[in-house]
PDB file of C-alpha atoms in Angstrom:
ATOM      1  CA  MET A   1     209.770  20.438 -39.534  1.00 90.00           C
ATOM      2  CA  LEU A   2     208.898  20.971 -35.869  1.00 93.00           C
ATOM      3  CA  ASP A   3     206.209  20.560 -33.817  1.00 95.00           C
ATOM      4  CA  LEU A   4     204.704  23.677 -31.616  1.00 96.00           C
ATOM      5  CA  ASP A   5     201.646  23.944 -29.667  1.00 97.00           C
ATOM      6  CA  LEU A   6     200.872  27.266 -28.733  1.00 97.00           C
ATOM      7  CA  PHE A   7     199.108  27.329 -25.229  1.00 97.00           C
ATOM      8  CA  PRO A   8     195.877  29.502 -24.385  1.00 96.00           C
ATOM      9  CA  GLY A   9     196.064  33.015 -22.726  1.00 95.00           C
ATOM     10  CA  GLU A  10     198.620  35.776 -22.293  1.00 97.00           C
ATOM     11  CA  TYR A  11     201.801  35.346 -21.207  1.00 97.00           C
ATOM     12  CA  ALA A  12     204.228  37.947 -19.252  1.00 97.00           C
ATOM     13  CA  ILE A  13     208.016  38.237 -19.004  1.00 97.00           C
ATOM     14  CA  CYS A  14     209.291  39.995 -15.871  1.00 97.00           C
ATOM     15  CA  ARG A  15     212.213  40.998 -14.369  1.00 96.00           C
ATOM     16  CA  LEU A  16     212.754  41.257 -10.562  1.00 95.00           C
ATOM     17  CA  PRO A  17     215.567  42.956  -8.861  1.00 94.00           C
ATOM     18  CA  ALA A  18     219.161  39.986  -8.632  1.00 93.00           C
ATOM     19  CA  GLY A  19     218.829  38.005  -5.409  1.00 90.00           C
ATOM     20  CA  SER A  20     214.902  37.966  -5.467  1.00 91.00           C
ATOM     21  CA  THR A  21     213.095  35.296  -4.342  1.00 88.00           C
ATOM     22  CA  VAL A  22     210.336  34.038  -6.215  1.00 87.00           C
ATOM     23  CA  PRO A  23     206.971  35.334  -4.837  1.00 86.00           C
ATOM     24  CA  PRO A  24     204.696  32.532  -2.739  1.00 88.00           C
ATOM     25  CA  ALA A  25     201.955  33.050  -5.687  1.00 85.00           C
ATOM     26  CA  LEU A  26     204.059  32.234  -8.557  1.00 87.00           C
ATOM     27  CA  VAL A  27     205.730  28.994  -6.540  1.00 87.00           C
ATOM     28  CA  GLU A  28     202.264  27.663  -6.043  1.00 86.00           C
ATOM     29  CA  ALA A  29     201.296  28.773  -9.561  1.00 83.00           C
ATOM     30  CA  ALA A  30     203.732  26.772 -10.699  1.00 84.00           C
ATOM     31  CA  ALA A  31     203.394  24.010  -8.501  1.00 86.00           C
ATOM     32  CA  SER A  32     200.031  23.786 -10.004  1.00 85.00           C
ATOM     33  CA  ALA A  33     200.527  24.226 -13.399  1.00 82.00           C
ATOM     34  CA  LYS A  34     198.221  21.941 -16.206  1.00 83.00           C
ATOM     35  CA  PRO A  35     199.150  21.100 -19.546  1.00 83.00           C
ATOM     36  CA  GLY A  36     198.893  24.170 -21.066  1.00 85.00           C
ATOM     37  CA  GLN A  37     200.995  26.247 -18.923  1.00 91.00           C
ATOM     38  CA  ALA A  38     204.616  26.868 -17.731  1.00 92.00           C
ATOM     39  CA  VAL A  39     206.410  29.153 -15.868  1.00 92.00           C
ATOM     40  CA  SER A  40     209.970  29.696 -15.889  1.00 92.00           C
ATOM     41  CA  VAL A  41     212.027  31.350 -13.118  1.00 92.00           C
ATOM     42  CA  THR A  42     215.869  32.538 -13.950  1.00 92.00           C
ATOM     43  CA  TRP A  43     218.068  33.772 -11.498  1.00 91.00           C
ATOM     44  CA  THR A  44     221.866  35.703 -12.386  1.00 93.00           C
ATOM     45  CA  PRO A  45     224.183  37.989 -10.613  1.00 94.00           C
ATOM     46  CA  PHE A  46     222.376  40.445 -12.487  1.00 95.00           C
ATOM     47  CA  GLU A  47     218.088  39.422 -12.081  1.00 94.00           C
ATOM     48  CA  THR A  48     215.721  37.371 -11.243  1.00 93.00           C
ATOM     49  CA  SER A  49     213.983  36.529 -14.587  1.00 94.00           C
ATOM     50  CA  VAL A  50     210.344  35.168 -14.583  1.00 95.00           C
ATOM     51  CA  MET A  51     208.282  34.029 -17.845  1.00 95.00           C
ATOM     52  CA  CYS A  52     204.873  33.118 -16.497  1.00 94.00           C
ATOM     53  CA  PRO A  53     200.735  33.539 -17.389  1.00 94.00           C
ATOM     54  CA  ALA A  54     200.048  37.038 -17.444  1.00 95.00           C
ATOM     55  CA  GLU A  55     197.630  36.759 -14.191  1.00 92.00           C
ATOM     56  CA  PHE A  56     200.639  35.413 -11.870  1.00 92.00           C
ATOM     57  CA  ALA A  57     203.115  38.507 -13.145  1.00 94.00           C
ATOM     58  CA  PRO A  58     204.683  39.262  -9.797  1.00 93.00           C
ATOM     59  CA  ALA A  59     203.496  42.978  -8.775  1.00 90.00           C
ATOM     60  CA  ALA A  60     206.997  43.866  -7.166  1.00 90.00           C
ATOM     61  CA  ALA A  61     208.436  43.390 -10.622  1.00 95.00           C
ATOM     62  CA  THR A  62     208.838  45.207 -13.824  1.00 97.00           C
ATOM     63  CA  VAL A  63     206.587  43.527 -16.336  1.00 97.00           C
ATOM     64  CA  GLU A  64     206.126  42.827 -20.228  1.00 97.00           C
ATOM     65  CA  PRO A  65     202.821  41.604 -20.909  1.00 97.00           C
ATOM     66  CA  GLY A  66     201.166  40.623 -23.756  1.00 97.00           C
ATOM     67  CA  TRP A  67     203.262  37.781 -25.128  1.00 98.00           C
ATOM     68  CA  ARG A  68     202.227  34.177 -26.518  1.00 98.00           C
ATOM     69  CA  CYS A  69     203.761  30.887 -25.474  1.00 97.00           C
ATOM     70  CA  PHE A  70     204.487  28.219 -27.870  1.00 97.00           C
ATOM     71  CA  ARG A  71     205.871  24.728 -26.844  1.00 96.00           C
ATOM     72  CA  VAL A  72     208.035  22.567 -29.062  1.00 94.00           C
ATOM     73  CA  ASN A  73     206.828  18.919 -28.625  1.00 90.00           C
ATOM     74  CA  GLY A  74     209.382  17.082 -27.398  1.00 83.00           C
ATOM     75  CA  PRO A  75     211.103  15.821 -25.535  1.00 80.00           C
ATOM     76  CA  VAL A  76     213.924  16.935 -27.500  1.00 82.00           C
ATOM     77  CA  ASN A  77     217.029  15.569 -27.581  1.00 77.00           C
ATOM     78  CA  LEU A  78     219.911  17.051 -26.021  1.00 78.00           C
ATOM     79  CA  ALA A  79     222.249  16.071 -28.650  1.00 76.00           C
ATOM     80  CA  LEU A  80     220.300  17.567 -31.768  1.00 78.00           C
ATOM     81  CA  THR A  81     221.150  21.088 -32.875  1.00 80.00           C
ATOM     82  CA  GLY A  82     219.242  23.700 -34.788  1.00 82.00           C
ATOM     83  CA  ILE A  83     216.692  23.070 -32.708  1.00 89.00           C
ATOM     84  CA  VAL A  84     216.068  27.148 -31.557  1.00 93.00           C
ATOM     85  CA  ALA A  85     217.315  28.183 -35.091  1.00 91.00           C
ATOM     86  CA  ALA A  86     214.531  26.368 -36.676  1.00 93.00           C
ATOM     87  CA  PHE A  87     211.979  28.517 -35.396  1.00 95.00           C
ATOM     88  CA  SER A  88     214.014  32.595 -34.739  1.00 95.00           C
ATOM     89  CA  VAL A  89     215.174  32.171 -38.259  1.00 96.00           C
ATOM     90  CA  PRO A  90     212.434  32.309 -40.009  1.00 97.00           C
ATOM     91  CA  LEU A  91     210.800  34.759 -37.534  1.00 97.00           C
ATOM     92  CA  ALA A  92     213.932  37.191 -37.565  1.00 97.00           C
ATOM     93  CA  ALA A  93     213.119  36.751 -41.568  1.00 97.00           C
ATOM     94  CA  ALA A  94     209.154  38.153 -40.575  1.00 97.00           C
ATOM     95  CA  ARG A  95     210.466  40.603 -37.927  1.00 97.00           C
ATOM     96  CA  VAL A  96     208.899  39.396 -35.156  1.00 98.00           C
ATOM     97  CA  ASN A  97     210.721  39.600 -32.289  1.00 95.00           C
ATOM     98  CA  ILE A  98     210.721  36.616 -29.739  1.00 97.00           C
ATOM     99  CA  PHE A  99     211.816  35.521 -25.911  1.00 97.00           C
ATOM    100  CA  CYS A 100     212.816  31.553 -26.153  1.00 95.00           C
ATOM    101  CA  PHE A 101     214.224  29.913 -23.045  1.00 93.00           C
ATOM    102  CA  SER A 102     214.856  25.930 -23.109  1.00 92.00           C
ATOM    103  CA  THR A 103     214.210  23.220 -20.320  1.00 91.00           C
ATOM    104  CA  TYR A 104     215.765  19.465 -19.915  1.00 91.00           C
ATOM    105  CA  ASP A 105     212.802  18.549 -22.478  1.00 92.00           C
ATOM    106  CA  THR A 106     212.182  20.868 -24.848  1.00 93.00           C
ATOM    107  CA  ASP A 107     212.445  24.771 -26.217  1.00 93.00           C
ATOM    108  CA  TYR A 108     209.598  27.319 -25.421  1.00 95.00           C
ATOM    109  CA  LEU A 109     209.036  30.735 -27.867  1.00 96.00           C
ATOM    110  CA  LEU A 110     207.280  33.401 -26.594  1.00 98.00           C
ATOM    111  CA  VAL A 111     205.866  36.338 -29.745  1.00 98.00           C
ATOM    112  CA  ASN A 112     204.257  39.076 -29.016  1.00 97.00           C
ATOM    113  CA  SER A 113     200.733  38.708 -29.014  1.00 97.00           C
ATOM    114  CA  VAL A 114     200.463  41.739 -31.427  1.00 97.00           C
ATOM    115  CA  ARG A 115     202.615  39.891 -33.831  1.00 97.00           C
ATOM    116  CA  LEU A 116     201.154  36.139 -33.306  1.00 97.00           C
ATOM    117  CA  SER A 117     199.034  36.762 -36.824  1.00 97.00           C
ATOM    118  CA  GLU A 118     202.761  36.801 -38.528  1.00 97.00           C
ATOM    119  CA  ALA A 119     204.247  34.272 -36.151  1.00 98.00           C
ATOM    120  CA  ILE A 120     202.171  31.925 -37.505  1.00 97.00           C
ATOM    121  CA  ALA A 121     202.390  32.350 -41.144  1.00 97.00           C
ATOM    122  CA  ALA A 122     206.416  32.483 -40.809  1.00 98.00           C
ATOM    123  CA  LEU A 123     206.505  29.168 -38.751  1.00 97.00           C
ATOM    124  CA  THR A 124     203.612  27.730 -40.869  1.00 97.00           C
ATOM    125  CA  GLU A 125     205.933  28.532 -44.216  1.00 97.00           C
ATOM    126  CA  ALA A 126     209.060  27.134 -42.665  1.00 97.00           C
ATOM    127  CA  GLY A 127     207.308  23.592 -42.690  1.00 96.00           C
ATOM    128  CA  HIS A 128     206.282  23.819 -38.656  1.00 97.00           C
ATOM    129  CA  ARG A 129     203.105  22.000 -37.257  1.00 97.00           C
ATOM    130  CA  LEU A 130     201.754  24.410 -35.060  1.00 97.00           C
ATOM    131  CA  THR A 131     198.455  23.038 -32.791  1.00 96.00           C
ATOM    132  CA  GLY A 132     196.701  23.741 -29.835  1.00 95.00           C
ATOM    133  CA  ASP A 133     194.369  27.430 -29.099  1.00 93.00           C
ATOM    134  CA  LEU A 134     195.006  29.116 -32.507  1.00 95.00           C
ATOM    135  CA  PRO A 135     192.937  31.552 -33.704  1.00 92.00           C
ATOM    136  CA  GLN A 136     189.793  30.791 -36.028  1.00 84.00           C
ATOM    137  CA  GLU A 137     190.365  32.044 -39.357  1.00 67.00           C
TER     138      GLU A 137
END
């Protein structure tokens, strides 16, 4: 059983060309992130990927807007196994596509906003506890 916190607002998943620098506005947004916000930048030889609140999406990027972000309440011990599987397996069974990334302390899960209610139902049915900016029923 995991404790997952749903952050407020929509997120964007973005792609910049390989070797791109991070736009200064995004660096500033990351530096001033508040609880309930996350910004992740990953550089590879093939691309620069950015996950951020939608309002900070780089203008020059290919942008996939409309995602919601859950944080696994941690820190999560790096020796533990199956954390990502614990949330990805029930979501796959519910046919909810995901984007996830990890930090030293924990894991983050993004689900498409249009499938948020299905994601919440699948995660709850799998025994996970959800808090945060959950939709009111």
